[in-house]
């Protein structure tokens, strides 16, 4: 059973989701201001999905629903790994400065750590 939300996995995952929402909101604001966004992607769809994922994480964790928790954790983990891979392989000109490229890598590294913690969190459950 899930012990409580005090587990570090959901906290780290929610931090990652929050930072991703902020990143996308900043990117959208920059696009609306005719500026280059801080990263190659910024989307309202992504923001909406991240909010749904955050709600699913919290509700499934609190209600001891390990399947949706693990599915959403996996999707967030895959998204984080994909974003890191893109930051390392895409044209650096997609970012306004090298700094923002590495900030994106750092944010998504939190997501990878969150996925690892989620796997450890699930491992200790009695299913």
Coordinates of C-alpha atoms in Angstrom, one line a residue:
X1 CA 0.0 0.0 0.0
X2 CA 1.1 3.6 -0.5
X3 CA 2.2 4.9 2.8
X4 CA 1.4 8.6 2.3
X5 CA 2.2 11.4 0.0
X6 CA 5.2 11.9 2.2
X7 CA 7.1 9.6 -0.1
X8 CA 9.8 11.4 -2.0
X9 CA 8.8 10.0 -5.4
X10 CA 5.6 11.9 -5.9
X11 CA 7.2 15.1 -4.5
X12 CA 10.1 14.9 -7.0
X13 CA 7.7 14.0 -9.8
X14 CA 5.4 17.0 -9.0
X15 CA 8.4 19.3 -8.8
X16 CA 9.4 18.1 -12.3
X17 CA 5.9 18.6 -13.6
X18 CA 5.7 22.1 -12.1
X19 CA 9.0 23.1 -13.6
X20 CA 7.9 21.8 -17.0
X21 CA 4.6 23.8 -16.8
X22 CA 6.6 26.9 -15.9
X23 CA 9.0 26.2 -18.8
X24 CA 6.1 25.8 -21.3
X25 CA 4.3 28.9 -20.0
X26 CA 7.5 31.0 -20.3
X27 CA 8.0 29.6 -23.9
X28 CA 4.4 30.5 -24.9
X29 CA 4.7 34.0 -23.4
X30 CA 7.9 34.5 -25.4
X31 CA 6.3 33.3 -28.6
X32 CA 3.4 35.7 -28.0
X33 CA 5.9 38.5 -27.5
X34 CA 7.7 37.6 -30.8
X35 CA 10.8 36.4 -28.9
X36 CA 12.6 33.1 -29.3
X37 CA 11.3 30.7 -26.6
X38 CA 13.7 29.3 -24.1
X39 CA 13.4 25.9 -25.7
X40 CA 12.4 24.3 -29.0
X41 CA 8.9 23.4 -27.7
X42 CA 6.1 25.3 -26.0
X43 CA 2.6 24.2 -26.0
X44 CA -0.8 24.6 -24.3
X45 CA -1.5 21.0 -25.0
X46 CA 1.7 20.0 -23.1
X47 CA 0.6 22.2 -20.2
X48 CA -2.8 20.6 -20.1
X49 CA -1.4 17.1 -20.2
X50 CA 1.1 17.8 -17.5
X51 CA -1.7 19.1 -15.2
X52 CA -3.7 16.0 -15.9
X53 CA -0.6 13.9 -15.2
X54 CA 0.0 15.7 -11.9
X55 CA -3.6 15.2 -10.8
X56 CA -3.4 11.5 -11.7
X57 CA -0.2 11.1 -9.8
X58 CA -1.7 12.6 -6.6
X59 CA -5.0 10.9 -6.8
X60 CA -3.6 7.5 -7.7
X61 CA -1.0 7.7 -4.9
X62 CA -3.6 8.7 -2.3
X63 CA -6.1 6.1 -3.4
X64 CA -3.5 3.3 -3.6
X65 CA -4.0 2.9 -7.4
X66 CA -0.5 1.7 -8.4
X67 CA -1.3 1.0 -12.1
X68 CA -2.3 4.6 -13.1
X69 CA 0.5 5.9 -10.9
X70 CA 3.1 3.7 -12.6
X71 CA 1.7 4.5 -16.1
X72 CA 1.9 8.2 -15.6
X73 CA 5.3 7.9 -14.0
X74 CA 6.5 6.0 -17.0
X75 CA 5.1 8.6 -19.4
X76 CA 6.8 11.4 -17.5
X77 CA 10.0 9.4 -17.4
X78 CA 9.9 8.7 -21.2
X79 CA 9.2 12.4 -21.8
X80 CA 12.1 13.5 -19.6
X81 CA 14.5 11.1 -21.3
X82 CA 13.3 12.2 -24.8
X83 CA 13.7 15.9 -23.9
X84 CA 17.3 15.3 -22.6
X85 CA 18.2 13.4 -25.7
X86 CA 16.8 16.2 -27.8
X87 CA 18.7 18.8 -25.9
X88 CA 21.9 16.8 -26.5
X89 CA 21.3 16.1 -30.2
X90 CA 19.3 19.0 -31.7
X91 CA 20.7 22.1 -33.2
X92 CA 21.9 24.5 -30.4
X93 CA 20.3 27.4 -32.2
X94 CA 16.9 26.2 -31.1
X95 CA 17.7 27.7 -27.7
X96 CA 18.4 31.4 -27.2
X97 CA 21.5 30.6 -25.2
X98 CA 23.4 27.5 -24.2
X99 CA 22.4 28.2 -20.6
X100 CA 18.8 27.5 -21.3
X101 CA 19.7 24.2 -23.0
X102 CA 21.4 23.0 -19.9
X103 CA 18.5 24.3 -17.7
X104 CA 16.2 22.1 -19.7
X105 CA 18.5 19.1 -19.2
X106 CA 18.6 19.8 -15.5
X107 CA 14.8 20.1 -15.2
X108 CA 14.3 16.8 -17.1
X109 CA 17.0 15.1 -15.1
X110 CA 14.7 15.7 -12.1
X111 CA 12.0 13.8 -14.1
X112 CA 14.4 10.8 -14.6
X113 CA 15.2 10.8 -10.9
X114 CA 11.5 11.0 -10.1
X115 CA 10.8 7.9 -12.3
X116 CA 13.6 6.0 -10.6
X117 CA 12.1 6.9 -7.2
X118 CA 8.6 5.9 -8.4
X119 CA 9.9 2.5 -9.4
X120 CA 11.4 2.1 -5.9
X121 CA 8.2 3.4 -4.4
X122 CA 6.1 0.8 -6.3
X123 CA 8.6 -2.0 -5.4
X124 CA 7.7 -1.6 -1.7
X125 CA 4.0 -1.9 -2.2
X126 CA 2.0 -5.0 -1.4
X127 CA 0.0 -5.7 -4.6

